[in-house]
PDB file of C-alpha atoms in Angstrom:
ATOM      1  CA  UNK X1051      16.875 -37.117  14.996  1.00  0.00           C
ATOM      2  CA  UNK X1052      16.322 -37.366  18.359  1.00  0.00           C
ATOM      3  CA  UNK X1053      15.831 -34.590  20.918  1.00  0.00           C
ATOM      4  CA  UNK X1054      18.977 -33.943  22.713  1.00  0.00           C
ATOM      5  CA  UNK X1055      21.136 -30.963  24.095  1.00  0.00           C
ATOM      6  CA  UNK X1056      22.020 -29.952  26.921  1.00  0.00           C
ATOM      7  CA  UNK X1057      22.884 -26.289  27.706  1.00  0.00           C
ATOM      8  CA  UNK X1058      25.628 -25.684  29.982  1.00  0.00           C
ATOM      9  CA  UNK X1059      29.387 -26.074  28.133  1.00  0.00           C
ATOM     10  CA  UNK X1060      30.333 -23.121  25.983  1.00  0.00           C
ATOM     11  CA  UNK X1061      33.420 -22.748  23.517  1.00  0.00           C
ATOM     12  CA  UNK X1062      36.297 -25.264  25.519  1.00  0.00           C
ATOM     13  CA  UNK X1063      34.959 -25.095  28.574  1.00  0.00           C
ATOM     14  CA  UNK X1064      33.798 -28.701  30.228  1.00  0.00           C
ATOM     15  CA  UNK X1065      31.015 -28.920  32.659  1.00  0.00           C
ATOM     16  CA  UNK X1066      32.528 -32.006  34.483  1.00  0.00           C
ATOM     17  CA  UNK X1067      36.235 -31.038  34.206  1.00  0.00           C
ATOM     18  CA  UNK X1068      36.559 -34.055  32.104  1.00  0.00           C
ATOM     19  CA  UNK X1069      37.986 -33.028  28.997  1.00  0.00           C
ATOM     20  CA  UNK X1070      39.616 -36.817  27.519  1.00  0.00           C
ATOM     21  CA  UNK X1071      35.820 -37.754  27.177  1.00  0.00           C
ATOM     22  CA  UNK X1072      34.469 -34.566  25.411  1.00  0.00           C
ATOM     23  CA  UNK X1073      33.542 -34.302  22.160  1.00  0.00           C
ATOM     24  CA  UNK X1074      34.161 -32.034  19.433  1.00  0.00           C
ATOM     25  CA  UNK X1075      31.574 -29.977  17.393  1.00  0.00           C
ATOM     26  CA  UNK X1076      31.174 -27.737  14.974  1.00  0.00           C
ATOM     27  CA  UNK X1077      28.398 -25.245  14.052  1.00  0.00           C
ATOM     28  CA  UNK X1078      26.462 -26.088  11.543  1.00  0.00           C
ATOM     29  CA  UNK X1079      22.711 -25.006  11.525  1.00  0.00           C
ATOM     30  CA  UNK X1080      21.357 -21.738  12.999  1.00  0.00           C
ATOM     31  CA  UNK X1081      17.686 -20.718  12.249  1.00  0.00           C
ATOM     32  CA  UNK X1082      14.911 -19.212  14.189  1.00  0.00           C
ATOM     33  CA  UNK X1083      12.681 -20.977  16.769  1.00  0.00           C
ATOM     34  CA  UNK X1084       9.213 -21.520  14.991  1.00  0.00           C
ATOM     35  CA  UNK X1085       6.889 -21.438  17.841  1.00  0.00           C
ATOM     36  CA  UNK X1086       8.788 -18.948  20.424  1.00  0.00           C
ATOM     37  CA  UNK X1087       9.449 -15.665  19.200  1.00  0.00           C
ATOM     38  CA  UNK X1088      13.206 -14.526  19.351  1.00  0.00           C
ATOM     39  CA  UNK X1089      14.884 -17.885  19.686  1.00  0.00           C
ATOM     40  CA  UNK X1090      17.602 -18.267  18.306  1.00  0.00           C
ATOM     41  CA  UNK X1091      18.910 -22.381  17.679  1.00  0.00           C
ATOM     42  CA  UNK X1092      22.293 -23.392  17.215  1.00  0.00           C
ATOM     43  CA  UNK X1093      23.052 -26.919  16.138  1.00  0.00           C
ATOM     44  CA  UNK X1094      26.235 -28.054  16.068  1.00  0.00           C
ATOM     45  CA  UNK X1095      27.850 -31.552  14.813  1.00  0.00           C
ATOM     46  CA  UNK X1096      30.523 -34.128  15.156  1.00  0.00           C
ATOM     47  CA  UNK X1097      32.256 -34.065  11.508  1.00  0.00           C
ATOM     48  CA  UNK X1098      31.062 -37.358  10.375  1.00  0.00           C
ATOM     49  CA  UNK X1099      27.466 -36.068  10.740  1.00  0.00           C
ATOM     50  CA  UNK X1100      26.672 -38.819  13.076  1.00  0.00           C
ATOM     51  CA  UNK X1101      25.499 -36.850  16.480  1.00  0.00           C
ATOM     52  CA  UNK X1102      24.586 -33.347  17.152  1.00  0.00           C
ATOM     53  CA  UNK X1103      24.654 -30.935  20.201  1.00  0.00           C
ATOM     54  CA  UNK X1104      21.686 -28.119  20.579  1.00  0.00           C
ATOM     55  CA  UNK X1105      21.381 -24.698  22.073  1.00  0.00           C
ATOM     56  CA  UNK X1106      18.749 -22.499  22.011  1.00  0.00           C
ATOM     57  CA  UNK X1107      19.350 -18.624  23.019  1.00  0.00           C
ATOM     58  CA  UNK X1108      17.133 -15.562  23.630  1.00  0.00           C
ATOM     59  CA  UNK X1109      17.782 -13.217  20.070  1.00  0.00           C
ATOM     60  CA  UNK X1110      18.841 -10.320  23.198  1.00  0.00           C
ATOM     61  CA  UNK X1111      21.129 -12.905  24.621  1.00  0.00           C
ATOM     62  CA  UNK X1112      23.742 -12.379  21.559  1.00  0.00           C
ATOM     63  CA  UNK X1113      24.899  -9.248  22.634  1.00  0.00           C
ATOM     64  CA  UNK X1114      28.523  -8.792  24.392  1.00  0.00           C
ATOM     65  CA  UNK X1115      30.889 -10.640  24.531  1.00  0.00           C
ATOM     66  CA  UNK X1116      29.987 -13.632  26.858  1.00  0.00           C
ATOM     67  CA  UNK X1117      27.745 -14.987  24.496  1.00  0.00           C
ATOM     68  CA  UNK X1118      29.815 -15.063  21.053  1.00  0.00           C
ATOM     69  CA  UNK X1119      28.952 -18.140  18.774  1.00  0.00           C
ATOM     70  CA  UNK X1120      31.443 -20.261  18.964  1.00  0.00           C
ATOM     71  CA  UNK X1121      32.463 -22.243  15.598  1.00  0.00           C
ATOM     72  CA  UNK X1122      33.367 -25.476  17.458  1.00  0.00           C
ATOM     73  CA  UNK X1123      32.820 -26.538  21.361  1.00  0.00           C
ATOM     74  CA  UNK X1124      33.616 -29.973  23.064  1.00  0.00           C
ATOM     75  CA  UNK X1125      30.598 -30.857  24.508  1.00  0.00           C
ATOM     76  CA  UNK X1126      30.165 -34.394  26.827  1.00  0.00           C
ATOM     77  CA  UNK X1127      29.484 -37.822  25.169  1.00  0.00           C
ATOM     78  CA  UNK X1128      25.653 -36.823  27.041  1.00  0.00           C
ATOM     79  CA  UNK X1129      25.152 -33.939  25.072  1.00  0.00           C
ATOM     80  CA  UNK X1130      24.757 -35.122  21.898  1.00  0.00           C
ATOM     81  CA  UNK X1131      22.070 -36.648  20.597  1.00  0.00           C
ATOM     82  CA  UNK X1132      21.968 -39.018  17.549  1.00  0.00           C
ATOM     83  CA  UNK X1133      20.994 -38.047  13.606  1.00  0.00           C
ATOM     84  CA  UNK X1134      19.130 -40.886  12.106  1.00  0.00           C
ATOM     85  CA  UNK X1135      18.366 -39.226   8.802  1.00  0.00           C
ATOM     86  CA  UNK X1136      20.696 -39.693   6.129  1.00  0.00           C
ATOM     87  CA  UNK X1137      20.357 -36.270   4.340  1.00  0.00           C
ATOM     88  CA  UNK X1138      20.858 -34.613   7.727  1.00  0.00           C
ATOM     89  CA  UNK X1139      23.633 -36.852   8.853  1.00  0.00           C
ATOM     90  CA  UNK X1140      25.614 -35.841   5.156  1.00  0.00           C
ATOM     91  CA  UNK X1141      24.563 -32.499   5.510  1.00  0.00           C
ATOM     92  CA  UNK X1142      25.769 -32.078   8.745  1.00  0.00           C
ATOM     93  CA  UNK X1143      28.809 -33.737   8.183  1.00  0.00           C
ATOM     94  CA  UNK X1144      29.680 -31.226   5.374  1.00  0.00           C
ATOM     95  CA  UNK X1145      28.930 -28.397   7.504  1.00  0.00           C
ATOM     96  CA  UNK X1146      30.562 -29.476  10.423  1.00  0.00           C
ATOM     97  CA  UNK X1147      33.979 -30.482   7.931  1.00  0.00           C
ATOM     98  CA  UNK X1148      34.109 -27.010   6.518  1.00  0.00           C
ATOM     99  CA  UNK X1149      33.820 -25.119   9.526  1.00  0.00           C
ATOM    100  CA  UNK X1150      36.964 -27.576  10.852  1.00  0.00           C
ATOM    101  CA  UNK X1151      39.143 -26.631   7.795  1.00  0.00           C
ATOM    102  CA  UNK X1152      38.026 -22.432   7.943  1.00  0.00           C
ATOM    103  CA  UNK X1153      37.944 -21.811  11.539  1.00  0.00           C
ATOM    104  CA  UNK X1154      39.521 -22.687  15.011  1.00  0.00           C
ATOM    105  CA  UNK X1155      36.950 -23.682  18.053  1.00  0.00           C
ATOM    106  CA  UNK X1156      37.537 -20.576  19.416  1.00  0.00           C
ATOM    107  CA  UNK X1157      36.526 -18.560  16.311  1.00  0.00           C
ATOM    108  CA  UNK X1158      33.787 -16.189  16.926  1.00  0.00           C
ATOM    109  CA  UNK X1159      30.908 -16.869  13.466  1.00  0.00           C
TER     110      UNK X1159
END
């Protein structure tokens, strides 16, 4: 994979007001950051697995209600970065599918 995701788009909101171009993904990975303490990373994925957007958040940071986790968010065709790895790719793309047919975007997870 390569390193890539920007903060700055959250649930349906678009940072350039250009919605046609956005993307749609769904959560799919959250784990702990290994060398910061209280990180928290979200990765979320296009449903064929292909590309991936990433957030990382402060463990305080999930408190009230303006920082939910969102199950899906269109992010911009910039934000994503590209899965290379197979495994990851069909793993991501299972993830990403069965969040799509359990929960709307909007759903809080």
């Amino acid at each position: 994979m390569t390193a890539n995701g920007a903060e700055g788009t959250t649930g349906t909101e678009h940072a350039d007001g250009n919605e046609e171009d956005d993307v749609r993904v769904w959560l799919v990975e959250r784990t702990y950051g290994d060398d910061e303490l209280n990180i928290v990373i979200l990765v979320y994925a296009t449903e064929d697995g292909r590309q991936y957007h990433r957030r990382e958040r402060a463990l305080t940071s999930f408190t009230g209600p303006k920082r939910e986790t969102k199950a899906g968010l269109l992010v911009s065709p910039e934000s994503l970065g590209t899965v290379d790895d197979p495994d990851t790719q069909a793993r991501y793309a299972e993830e990403a599918s069965r969040m799509a047919a359990r929960h709307e975007p909007d759903d809080n997870v």
